[in-house]
PDB file of N, CA and C in Angstrom:
ATOM      1  N   MET A   1      59.669 109.004  89.490  1.00  0.00           N
ATOM      2  CA  MET A   1      60.423 108.618  88.287  1.00  0.00           C
ATOM      3  C   MET A   1      61.582 109.586  88.044  1.00  0.00           C
ATOM      4  N   THR A   2      61.290 110.870  88.134  1.00  0.00           N
ATOM      5  CA  THR A   2      62.327 111.881  87.913  1.00  0.00           C
ATOM      6  C   THR A   2      63.401 111.776  88.981  1.00  0.00           C
ATOM      7  N   LEU A   3      62.964 111.502  90.206  1.00  0.00           N
ATOM      8  CA  LEU A   3      63.908 111.364  91.319  1.00  0.00           C
ATOM      9  C   LEU A   3      64.854 110.193  91.062  1.00  0.00           C
ATOM     10  N   ALA A   4      64.296 109.068  90.626  1.00  0.00           N
ATOM     11  CA  ALA A   4      65.119 107.884  90.344  1.00  0.00           C
ATOM     12  C   ALA A   4      66.133 108.178  89.243  1.00  0.00           C
ATOM     13  N   VAL A   5      65.691 108.855  88.192  1.00  0.00           N
ATOM     14  CA  VAL A   5      66.589 109.211  87.088  1.00  0.00           C
ATOM     15  C   VAL A   5      67.681 110.150  87.595  1.00  0.00           C
ATOM     16  N   GLY A   6      67.309 111.097  88.446  1.00  0.00           N
ATOM     17  CA  GLY A   6      68.284 112.030  89.016  1.00  0.00           C
ATOM     18  C   GLY A   6      69.315 111.321  89.869  1.00  0.00           C
ATOM     19  N   VAL A   7      68.846 110.383  90.690  1.00  0.00           N
ATOM     20  CA  VAL A   7      69.754 109.616  91.549  1.00  0.00           C
ATOM     21  C   VAL A   7      70.702 108.778  90.699  1.00  0.00           C
ATOM     22  N   ILE A   8      70.161 108.089  89.702  1.00  0.00           N
ATOM     23  CA  ILE A   8      70.992 107.255  88.822  1.00  0.00           C
ATOM     24  C   ILE A   8      72.005 108.114  88.072  1.00  0.00           C
ATOM     25  N   ALA A   9      71.550 109.274  87.570  1.00  0.00           N
ATOM     26  CA  ALA A   9      72.453 110.168  86.842  1.00  0.00           C
ATOM     27  C   ALA A   9      73.561 110.678  87.753  1.00  0.00           C
ATOM     28  N   SER A  10      73.208 111.062  88.976  1.00  0.00           N
ATOM     29  CA  SER A  10      74.229 111.571  89.896  1.00  0.00           C
ATOM     30  C   SER A  10      75.203 110.472  90.301  1.00  0.00           C
ATOM     31  N   LEU A  11      74.696 109.249  90.482  1.00  0.00           N
ATOM     32  CA  LEU A  11      75.579 108.119  90.780  1.00  0.00           C
ATOM     33  C   LEU A  11      76.522 107.857  89.619  1.00  0.00           C
ATOM     34  N   TYR A  12      75.969 107.893  88.407  1.00  0.00           N
ATOM     35  CA  TYR A  12      76.793 107.650  87.218  1.00  0.00           C
ATOM     36  C   TYR A  12      77.880 108.711  87.099  1.00  0.00           C
ATOM     37  N   ILE A  13      77.501 109.971  87.307  1.00  0.00           N
ATOM     38  CA  ILE A  13      78.467 111.070  87.210  1.00  0.00           C
ATOM     39  C   ILE A  13      79.541 110.921  88.278  1.00  0.00           C
ATOM     40  N   SER A  14      79.128 110.632  89.511  1.00  0.00           N
ATOM     41  CA  SER A  14      80.118 110.514  90.582  1.00  0.00           C
ATOM     42  C   SER A  14      81.026 109.310  90.356  1.00  0.00           C
ATOM     43  N   TRP A  15      80.475 108.199  89.842  1.00  0.00           N
ATOM     44  CA  TRP A  15      81.312 107.029  89.559  1.00  0.00           C
ATOM     45  C   TRP A  15      82.308 107.316  88.455  1.00  0.00           C
ATOM     46  N   SER A  16      81.842 108.002  87.387  1.00  0.00           N
ATOM     47  CA  SER A  16      82.761 108.296  86.285  1.00  0.00           C
ATOM     48  C   SER A  16      83.826 109.293  86.714  1.00  0.00           C
ATOM     49  N   GLU A  17      83.444 110.270  87.551  1.00  0.00           N
ATOM     50  CA  GLU A  17      84.426 111.215  88.084  1.00  0.00           C
ATOM     51  C   GLU A  17      85.436 110.489  88.956  1.00  0.00           C
ATOM     52  N   LEU A  18      84.939 109.596  89.785  1.00  0.00           N
ATOM     53  CA  LEU A  18      85.813 108.817  90.659  1.00  0.00           C
ATOM     54  C   LEU A  18      86.781 107.978  89.823  1.00  0.00           C
ATOM     55  N   PHE A  19      86.255 107.356  88.773  1.00  0.00           N
ATOM     56  CA  PHE A  19      87.090 106.540  87.897  1.00  0.00           C
ATOM     57  C   PHE A  19      88.178 107.383  87.244  1.00  0.00           C
ATOM     58  N   LEU A  20      87.803 108.554  86.726  1.00  0.00           N
ATOM     59  CA  LEU A  20      88.783 109.440  86.094  1.00  0.00           C
ATOM     60  C   LEU A  20      89.817 109.907  87.104  1.00  0.00           C
ATOM     61  N   HIS A  21      89.368 110.195  88.313  1.00  0.00           N
ATOM     62  CA  HIS A  21      90.276 110.622  89.381  1.00  0.00           C
ATOM     63  C   HIS A  21      91.269 109.513  89.705  1.00  0.00           C
ATOM     64  N   ILE A  22      90.769 108.296  89.828  1.00  0.00           N
ATOM     65  CA  ILE A  22      91.639 107.151  90.126  1.00  0.00           C
ATOM     66  C   ILE A  22      92.635 106.941  88.982  1.00  0.00           C
ATOM     67  N   LYS A  23      92.151 107.066  87.746  1.00  0.00           N
ATOM     68  CA  LYS A  23      93.021 106.886  86.585  1.00  0.00           C
ATOM     69  C   LYS A  23      94.133 107.936  86.577  1.00  0.00           C
ATOM     70  N   ALA A  24      93.771 109.188  86.863  1.00  0.00           N
ATOM     71  CA  ALA A  24      94.767 110.265  86.905  1.00  0.00           C
ATOM     72  C   ALA A  24      95.767 110.020  88.028  1.00  0.00           C
ATOM     73  N   GLN A  25      95.249 109.632  89.190  1.00  0.00           N
ATOM     74  CA  GLN A  25      96.116 109.348  90.329  1.00  0.00           C
ATOM     75  C   GLN A  25      97.041 108.181  90.020  1.00  0.00           C
ATOM     76  N   TRP A  26      96.519 107.189  89.302  1.00  0.00           N
ATOM     77  CA  TRP A  26      97.316 106.010  88.964  1.00  0.00           C
ATOM     78  C   TRP A  26      98.491 106.416  88.088  1.00  0.00           C
ATOM     79  N   LYS A  27      98.216 107.265  87.089  1.00  0.00           N
ATOM     80  CA  LYS A  27      99.285 107.729  86.196  1.00  0.00           C
ATOM     81  C   LYS A  27     100.316 108.531  86.974  1.00  0.00           C
ATOM     82  N   LEU A  28      99.834 109.380  87.878  1.00  0.00           N
ATOM     83  CA  LEU A  28     100.743 110.220  88.658  1.00  0.00           C
ATOM     84  C   LEU A  28     101.544 109.408  89.656  1.00  0.00           C
ATOM     85  N   GLY A  29     100.864 108.495  90.318  1.00  0.00           N
ATOM     86  CA  GLY A  29     101.513 107.829  91.443  1.00  0.00           C
ATOM     87  C   GLY A  29     101.642 106.325  91.328  1.00  0.00           C
ATOM     88  N   ALA A  30     101.935 105.825  90.137  1.00  0.00           N
ATOM     89  CA  ALA A  30     102.074 104.376  89.975  1.00  0.00           C
ATOM     90  C   ALA A  30     103.218 103.839  90.831  1.00  0.00           C
ATOM     91  N   ALA A  31     104.315 104.565  90.868  1.00  0.00           N
ATOM     92  CA  ALA A  31     105.460 104.137  91.678  1.00  0.00           C
ATOM     93  C   ALA A  31     105.101 104.185  93.155  1.00  0.00           C
ATOM     94  N   ARG A  32     104.422 105.260  93.550  1.00  0.00           N
ATOM     95  CA  ARG A  32     104.011 105.414  94.947  1.00  0.00           C
ATOM     96  C   ARG A  32     103.069 104.289  95.336  1.00  0.00           C
ATOM     97  N   LYS A  33     102.149 103.945  94.424  1.00  0.00           N
ATOM     98  CA  LYS A  33     101.201 102.870  94.695  1.00  0.00           C
ATOM     99  C   LYS A  33     101.912 101.539  94.875  1.00  0.00           C
ATOM    100  N   SER A  34     102.882 101.249  94.022  1.00  0.00           N
ATOM    101  CA  SER A  34     103.573  99.967  94.144  1.00  0.00           C
ATOM    102  C   SER A  34     104.325  99.890  95.465  1.00  0.00           C
ATOM    103  N   VAL A  35     104.893 101.012  95.902  1.00  0.00           N
ATOM    104  CA  VAL A  35     105.561 101.048  97.205  1.00  0.00           C
ATOM    105  C   VAL A  35     104.535 100.820  98.310  1.00  0.00           C
ATOM    106  N   PHE A  36     103.374 101.468  98.182  1.00  0.00           N
ATOM    107  CA  PHE A  36     102.311 101.315  99.176  1.00  0.00           C
ATOM    108  C   PHE A  36     101.853  99.861  99.260  1.00  0.00           C
ATOM    109  N   TYR A  37     101.615  99.232  98.099  1.00  0.00           N
ATOM    110  CA  TYR A  37     101.160  97.844  98.099  1.00  0.00           C
ATOM    111  C   TYR A  37     102.223  96.905  98.643  1.00  0.00           C
ATOM    112  N   ALA A  38     103.474  97.168  98.299  1.00  0.00           N
ATOM    113  CA  ALA A  38     104.563  96.338  98.817  1.00  0.00           C
ATOM    114  C   ALA A  38     104.639  96.454 100.335  1.00  0.00           C
ATOM    115  N   THR A  39     104.489  97.686 100.844  1.00  0.00           N
ATOM    116  CA  THR A  39     104.514  97.910 102.292  1.00  0.00           C
ATOM    117  C   THR A  39     103.332  97.214 102.963  1.00  0.00           C
ATOM    118  N   ALA A  40     102.147  97.363 102.369  1.00  0.00           N
ATOM    119  CA  ALA A  40     100.949  96.734 102.930  1.00  0.00           C
ATOM    120  C   ALA A  40     101.090  95.215 102.950  1.00  0.00           C
ATOM    121  N   LEU A  41     101.630  94.663 101.877  1.00  0.00           N
ATOM    122  CA  LEU A  41     101.844  93.220 101.798  1.00  0.00           C
ATOM    123  C   LEU A  41     102.833  92.774 102.862  1.00  0.00           C
ATOM    124  N   TYR A  42     103.915  93.527 103.002  1.00  0.00           N
ATOM    125  CA  TYR A  42     104.937  93.207 104.003  1.00  0.00           C
ATOM    126  C   TYR A  42     104.344  93.234 105.412  1.00  0.00           C
ATOM    127  N   ILE A  43     103.555  94.278 105.701  1.00  0.00           N
ATOM    128  CA  ILE A  43     102.916  94.395 107.021  1.00  0.00           C
ATOM    129  C   ILE A  43     101.959  93.219 107.235  1.00  0.00           C
ATOM    130  N   GLY A  44     101.173  92.899 106.206  1.00  0.00           N
ATOM    131  CA  GLY A  44     100.230  91.786 106.308  1.00  0.00           C
ATOM    132  C   GLY A  44     100.924  90.469 106.581  1.00  0.00           C
ATOM    133  N   VAL A  45     102.003  90.204 105.851  1.00  0.00           N
ATOM    134  CA  VAL A  45     102.753  88.955 106.033  1.00  0.00           C
ATOM    135  C   VAL A  45     103.387  88.917 107.418  1.00  0.00           C
ATOM    136  N   THR A  46     103.948  90.048 107.840  1.00  0.00           N
ATOM    137  CA  THR A  46     104.583  90.123 109.163  1.00  0.00           C
ATOM    138  C   THR A  46     103.560  89.886 110.272  1.00  0.00           C
ATOM    139  N   CYS A  47     102.394  90.526 110.157  1.00  0.00           N
ATOM    140  CA  CYS A  47     101.342  90.344 111.164  1.00  0.00           C
ATOM    141  C   CYS A  47     100.874  88.897 111.194  1.00  0.00           C
ATOM    142  N   GLU A  48     100.705  88.309 110.017  1.00  0.00           N
ATOM    143  CA  GLU A  48     100.262  86.917 109.920  1.00  0.00           C
ATOM    144  C   GLU A  48     101.286  85.996 110.569  1.00  0.00           C
ATOM    145  N   HIS A  49     102.554  86.246 110.297  1.00  0.00           N
ATOM    146  CA  HIS A  49     103.635  85.438 110.870  1.00  0.00           C
ATOM    147  C   HIS A  49     103.640  85.581 112.392  1.00  0.00           C
ATOM    148  N   PHE A  50     103.507  86.816 112.872  1.00  0.00           N
ATOM    149  CA  PHE A  50     103.488  87.079 114.310  1.00  0.00           C
ATOM    150  C   PHE A  50     102.299  86.383 114.963  1.00  0.00           C
ATOM    151  N   HIS A  51     101.142  86.462 114.293  1.00  0.00           N
ATOM    152  CA  HIS A  51      99.916  85.840 114.785  1.00  0.00           C
ATOM    153  C   HIS A  51     100.114  84.327 114.909  1.00  0.00           C
ATOM    154  N   GLU A  52     100.639  83.710 113.866  1.00  0.00           N
ATOM    155  CA  GLU A  52     100.903  82.266 113.882  1.00  0.00           C
ATOM    156  C   GLU A  52     101.900  81.919 114.983  1.00  0.00           C
ATOM    157  N   HIS A  53     102.925  82.723 115.108  1.00  0.00           N
ATOM    158  CA  HIS A  53     103.992  82.484 116.079  1.00  0.00           C
ATOM    159  C   HIS A  53     103.433  82.501 117.507  1.00  0.00           C
ATOM    160  N   THR A  54     102.659  83.553 117.832  1.00  0.00           N
ATOM    161  CA  THR A  54     102.120  83.673 119.189  1.00  0.00           C
ATOM    162  C   THR A  54     101.096  82.589 119.474  1.00  0.00           C
ATOM    163  N   HIS A  55     100.225  82.300 118.509  1.00  0.00           N
ATOM    164  CA  HIS A  55      99.206  81.282 118.739  1.00  0.00           C
ATOM    165  C   HIS A  55      99.814  79.891 118.791  1.00  0.00           C
ATOM    166  N   GLY A  56     100.866  79.683 118.038  1.00  0.00           N
ATOM    167  CA  GLY A  56     101.571  78.404 118.089  1.00  0.00           C
ATOM    168  C   GLY A  56     102.123  78.147 119.478  1.00  0.00           C
ATOM    169  N   HIS A  57     102.654  79.191 120.109  1.00  0.00           N
ATOM    170  CA  HIS A  57     103.208  79.052 121.455  1.00  0.00           C
ATOM    171  C   HIS A  57     102.103  78.871 122.493  1.00  0.00           C
ATOM    172  N   LEU A  58     100.971  79.543 122.263  1.00  0.00           N
ATOM    173  CA  LEU A  58      99.872  79.427 123.218  1.00  0.00           C
ATOM    174  C   LEU A  58      99.279  78.020 123.204  1.00  0.00           C
ATOM    175  N   ARG A  59      99.268  77.374 122.038  1.00  0.00           N
ATOM    176  CA  ARG A  59      98.705  76.027 121.934  1.00  0.00           C
ATOM    177  C   ARG A  59      99.595  74.992 122.608  1.00  0.00           C
ATOM    178  N   ASP A  60     100.894  75.224 122.614  1.00  0.00           N
ATOM    179  CA  ASP A  60     101.824  74.225 123.178  1.00  0.00           C
ATOM    180  C   ASP A  60     101.647  74.040 124.674  1.00  0.00           C
TER     181      ASP A  60
END
């Protein structure tokens, strides 16, 4: 019982710390994050387009 409470408490503490860390990082790097997401989206769309393009040619 004590072990379970300890595990739950440590999980809760680590989750709340993680949340606070993410919140602080978000405030600090909101602009950086938007650039990161835009880049990731661009890469994803480009890869998807390339994938469709190559597979389209292979099917023909």
